[in-house]
């Protein structure tokens, strides 16, 4: 009776994904925390250009030349430290499986009018960057530590592709393509994602789909015979925060409990 919505939840990252081989069972242990080291002072941050300064952004976007735009920023404003909480405040997405930190025009004003941005993903064992899209930019994803399993479907009619990327290997996700990546190993992984847009945007598929009206979710999942409207809220509540703890096969291999 509930097969369509269960299959849909699997596709959206609420359950399993591509299998990770495992030769033996291990007892569950809690998912390890993934932390970012800090070089920042414990008590205060050095004053820098802020995304909260709307007047500064207006000046940056309306500056008639790059020289005048540069004059609005200090030398320090042209440095972004991915490990410094003073720089990453408001630019970090955290979950049980790790963190992603983005340097875009909102978090790094020096990028205004530069047409580029960067996100770094720090994934713990089995860390899962759940299915998502970037509506305004393609993504070049480079693994700099460990390995990733990457999966992508660009659009209706395009064939699905998947890759296992090892250290210093890269793939491309087309603009607007639904894609995901997870760490298939029991050791940390780190990736660098580059975008040809200073504001590429991001939308998590599961969260966006289940934010639609109940009757739309019900109808697109097969109608009254497939899902009871009362169950939709249960699926909404089950959606993990990105970065998620991982896919079931990897968690079993590494002996990590999902909840």
Coordinates of C-alpha atoms in Angstrom, one line a residue:
X1 CA 0.0 0.0 0.0
X2 CA 2.8 2.4 0.8
X3 CA 5.4 1.2 -1.8
X4 CA 5.5 4.4 -4.0
X5 CA 6.1 6.8 -1.1
X6 CA 8.7 4.5 0.5
X7 CA 10.5 4.2 -2.9
X8 CA 10.3 8.0 -3.2
X9 CA 11.7 8.5 0.3
X10 CA 14.6 6.3 -0.6
X11 CA 15.3 8.3 -3.7
X12 CA 15.2 11.5 -1.7
X13 CA 17.8 10.3 0.8
X14 CA 15.5 9.3 3.7
X15 CA 16.8 5.8 3.7
X16 CA 19.4 3.9 1.7
X17 CA 21.5 4.9 -1.3
X18 CA 24.1 3.0 -3.4
X19 CA 25.4 0.0 -1.5
X20 CA 28.8 -0.1 0.3
X21 CA 30.3 -3.6 0.4
X22 CA 30.6 -5.0 3.9
X23 CA 32.1 -8.4 4.8
X24 CA 31.2 -8.5 8.5
X25 CA 28.7 -7.1 10.9
X26 CA 29.9 -4.8 13.6
X27 CA 28.1 -3.5 16.7
X28 CA 26.5 0.0 16.4
X29 CA 28.4 2.8 17.9
X30 CA 27.3 6.5 17.9
X31 CA 28.2 8.5 14.8
X32 CA 31.5 10.4 15.5
X33 CA 31.3 14.1 15.7
X34 CA 33.1 16.1 12.9
X35 CA 34.5 19.3 14.1
X36 CA 36.3 22.2 12.4
X37 CA 39.4 23.5 14.1
X38 CA 39.6 27.2 14.7
X39 CA 42.4 29.7 14.4
X40 CA 40.1 32.5 15.7
X41 CA 40.4 34.2 19.1
X42 CA 38.2 32.6 21.7
X43 CA 36.5 35.9 22.7
X44 CA 36.3 38.2 19.7
X45 CA 36.6 38.5 16.0
X46 CA 38.6 41.0 14.0
X47 CA 36.2 43.4 12.3
X48 CA 35.7 42.6 8.6
X49 CA 33.2 43.3 5.9
X50 CA 29.9 41.6 6.8
X51 CA 27.0 40.3 4.9
X52 CA 24.8 42.0 7.4
X53 CA 26.0 45.4 6.2
X54 CA 23.5 46.1 3.5
X55 CA 24.8 49.6 2.9
X56 CA 28.2 48.1 2.0
X57 CA 26.6 45.6 -0.4
X58 CA 24.8 48.4 -2.1
X59 CA 28.0 50.3 -2.6
X60 CA 29.8 47.1 -3.8
X61 CA 27.2 46.3 -6.4
X62 CA 26.8 49.8 -7.7
X63 CA 30.5 50.7 -7.8
X64 CA 31.3 51.9 -11.4
X65 CA 34.6 50.1 -11.6
X66 CA 36.6 47.3 -10.0
X67 CA 39.1 49.7 -8.6
X68 CA 36.4 51.6 -6.7
X69 CA 34.9 48.4 -5.5
X70 CA 38.3 47.3 -4.2
X71 CA 38.7 50.6 -2.3
X72 CA 35.6 49.7 -0.3
X73 CA 37.3 46.7 1.3
X74 CA 40.4 46.2 3.4
X75 CA 43.2 43.8 2.6
X76 CA 41.8 41.4 5.3
X77 CA 38.4 41.4 3.6
X78 CA 40.1 39.5 0.7
X79 CA 40.9 36.5 2.8
X80 CA 38.4 33.8 3.8
X81 CA 39.4 31.2 6.4
X82 CA 37.3 28.0 6.1
X83 CA 38.4 26.9 9.6
X84 CA 37.8 30.2 11.4
X85 CA 34.3 30.6 13.0
X86 CA 34.6 34.4 12.6
X87 CA 34.6 33.9 8.8
X88 CA 32.2 30.9 8.7
X89 CA 29.4 32.2 11.0
X90 CA 26.2 31.9 9.0
X91 CA 28.0 30.1 6.2
X92 CA 28.2 26.6 7.7
X93 CA 25.6 23.8 7.2
X94 CA 26.0 21.1 9.9
X95 CA 24.5 17.7 10.5
X96 CA 25.4 14.4 12.2
X97 CA 27.6 13.5 9.2
X98 CA 29.8 16.6 9.0
X99 CA 29.8 20.2 7.8
X100 CA 29.9 22.2 4.6
X101 CA 31.2 25.8 4.6
X102 CA 30.5 28.1 1.7
X103 CA 32.4 31.2 0.6
X104 CA 29.9 33.1 -1.6
X105 CA 28.9 36.8 -2.0
X106 CA 26.9 36.7 1.2
X107 CA 29.7 35.3 3.5
X108 CA 32.7 36.8 1.5
X109 CA 31.9 40.2 0.2
X110 CA 35.1 40.3 -1.9
X111 CA 33.3 37.9 -4.3
X112 CA 30.8 40.5 -5.3
X113 CA 30.9 40.8 -9.1
X114 CA 33.7 38.1 -9.3
X115 CA 31.4 35.4 -10.7
X116 CA 32.7 32.6 -8.6
X117 CA 32.3 30.9 -5.2
X118 CA 33.6 27.9 -3.3
X119 CA 32.1 25.3 -0.8
X120 CA 34.3 22.9 1.2
X121 CA 32.7 19.8 2.6
X122 CA 34.1 18.1 5.7
X123 CA 32.5 14.7 5.9
X124 CA 32.9 12.2 8.7
X125 CA 32.8 8.5 8.2
X126 CA 29.8 7.7 6.0
X127 CA 28.9 11.5 5.9
X128 CA 26.1 12.1 3.4
X129 CA 25.6 15.3 1.5
X130 CA 21.9 14.6 0.8
X131 CA 20.4 15.0 -2.7
X132 CA 20.2 18.7 -3.8
X133 CA 20.5 21.1 -6.7
X134 CA 22.3 24.4 -7.4
X135 CA 19.8 26.4 -9.5
X136 CA 22.2 29.0 -10.8
X137 CA 25.5 27.2 -11.4
X138 CA 27.3 24.0 -12.4
X139 CA 29.6 22.4 -9.8
X140 CA 33.1 21.2 -10.1
X141 CA 33.6 18.8 -7.2
X142 CA 37.2 17.8 -6.3
X143 CA 38.1 15.3 -3.6
X144 CA 41.1 16.4 -1.5
X145 CA 40.9 13.8 1.2
X146 CA 39.5 10.3 1.3
X147 CA 36.9 9.3 -1.4
X148 CA 33.3 10.1 -2.4
X149 CA 30.5 8.2 -4.1
X150 CA 28.8 10.8 -6.4
X151 CA 25.4 10.3 -8.1
X152 CA 23.7 12.7 -10.5
X153 CA 20.6 12.9 -12.8
X154 CA 20.8 16.1 -14.9
X155 CA 17.2 16.3 -16.2
X156 CA 14.3 14.3 -17.6
X157 CA 15.6 12.0 -20.3
X158 CA 19.2 12.2 -19.2
X159 CA 20.8 9.0 -18.1
X160 CA 21.7 8.6 -14.5
X161 CA 25.4 8.6 -13.7
X162 CA 27.4 7.6 -10.6
X163 CA 31.1 7.7 -9.9
X164 CA 33.5 6.7 -7.1
X165 CA 36.0 9.6 -6.8
X166 CA 39.3 9.1 -5.0
X167 CA 41.7 11.8 -3.8
X168 CA 42.5 14.4 -6.5
X169 CA 39.8 13.2 -8.8
X170 CA 37.0 15.5 -9.9
X171 CA 33.6 15.4 -11.5
X172 CA 31.1 18.0 -12.8
X173 CA 27.4 18.4 -11.8
X174 CA 25.5 20.4 -14.5
X175 CA 23.7 23.5 -13.4
X176 CA 20.3 22.6 -11.9
X177 CA 21.1 18.8 -11.8
X178 CA 19.9 16.7 -8.9
X179 CA 23.0 15.2 -7.3
X180 CA 24.4 13.9 -4.1
X181 CA 27.7 12.6 -2.7
X182 CA 28.6 10.5 0.3
X183 CA 31.7 9.3 2.0
X184 CA 31.7 5.4 1.5
X185 CA 34.5 4.8 4.0
X186 CA 35.1 4.8 7.8
X187 CA 37.6 7.6 7.7
X188 CA 37.0 11.3 7.0
X189 CA 36.7 12.8 3.5
X190 CA 37.0 16.4 2.3
X191 CA 35.8 17.9 -1.0
X192 CA 36.1 21.3 -2.7
X193 CA 33.1 22.4 -4.8
X194 CA 33.7 25.3 -7.2
X195 CA 30.9 27.3 -8.8
X196 CA 31.0 29.8 -11.7
X197 CA 28.6 32.0 -9.8
X198 CA 29.0 34.1 -6.7
X199 CA 25.5 33.0 -5.6
X200 CA 24.9 29.5 -6.9
X201 CA 22.1 28.7 -4.5
X202 CA 21.2 25.3 -3.1
X203 CA 18.0 23.4 -2.6
X204 CA 17.8 20.0 -0.7
X205 CA 15.4 17.8 -2.7
X206 CA 13.7 16.0 0.2
X207 CA 13.1 19.2 2.2
X208 CA 11.8 21.1 -0.9
X209 CA 9.5 18.2 -2.0
X210 CA 7.9 17.7 1.4
X211 CA 7.4 21.4 1.8
X212 CA 4.7 21.2 -0.9
X213 CA 1.0 21.0 0.0
X214 CA -0.1 17.6 1.3
X215 CA -2.4 17.0 -1.6
X216 CA 0.4 17.7 -4.1
X217 CA 2.8 15.3 -2.3
X218 CA 0.0 12.7 -2.1
X219 CA -1.0 13.1 -5.8
X220 CA 2.6 12.9 -7.1
X221 CA 3.3 9.9 -5.0
X222 CA 0.5 7.8 -6.4
X223 CA -2.7 9.2 -4.8
X224 CA -5.0 8.0 -2.2
X225 CA -4.1 4.3 -2.8
X226 CA -0.5 4.9 -2.1
X227 CA -0.2 7.3 0.9
X228 CA -2.4 8.4 3.7
X229 CA -2.3 12.2 4.2
X230 CA -1.6 11.7 7.9
X231 CA 1.7 10.0 7.1
X232 CA 3.2 13.0 5.2
X233 CA 4.1 14.8 8.4
X234 CA 5.9 11.6 9.6
X235 CA 8.1 11.7 6.5
X236 CA 8.7 15.5 6.9
X237 CA 9.9 14.8 10.5
X238 CA 12.2 12.0 9.3
X239 CA 14.2 14.1 6.9
X240 CA 17.7 14.4 8.3
X241 CA 19.6 17.7 8.5
X242 CA 22.4 18.0 5.9
X243 CA 25.1 16.7 6.3
X244 CA 23.4 13.5 7.2
X245 CA 24.9 10.6 9.2
X246 CA 25.1 8.4 6.1
X247 CA 23.5 5.6 4.0
X248 CA 22.6 2.4 5.7
X249 CA 25.1 0.1 3.9
X250 CA 28.1 2.3 5.0
X251 CA 26.8 2.8 8.5
X252 CA 26.6 -1.0 8.9
X253 CA 30.1 -1.5 7.5
X254 CA 31.5 1.1 9.9
X255 CA 29.4 0.1 12.9
X256 CA 27.8 3.5 13.2
X257 CA 24.2 3.9 14.5
X258 CA 22.0 6.2 12.4
X259 CA 20.1 7.7 15.3

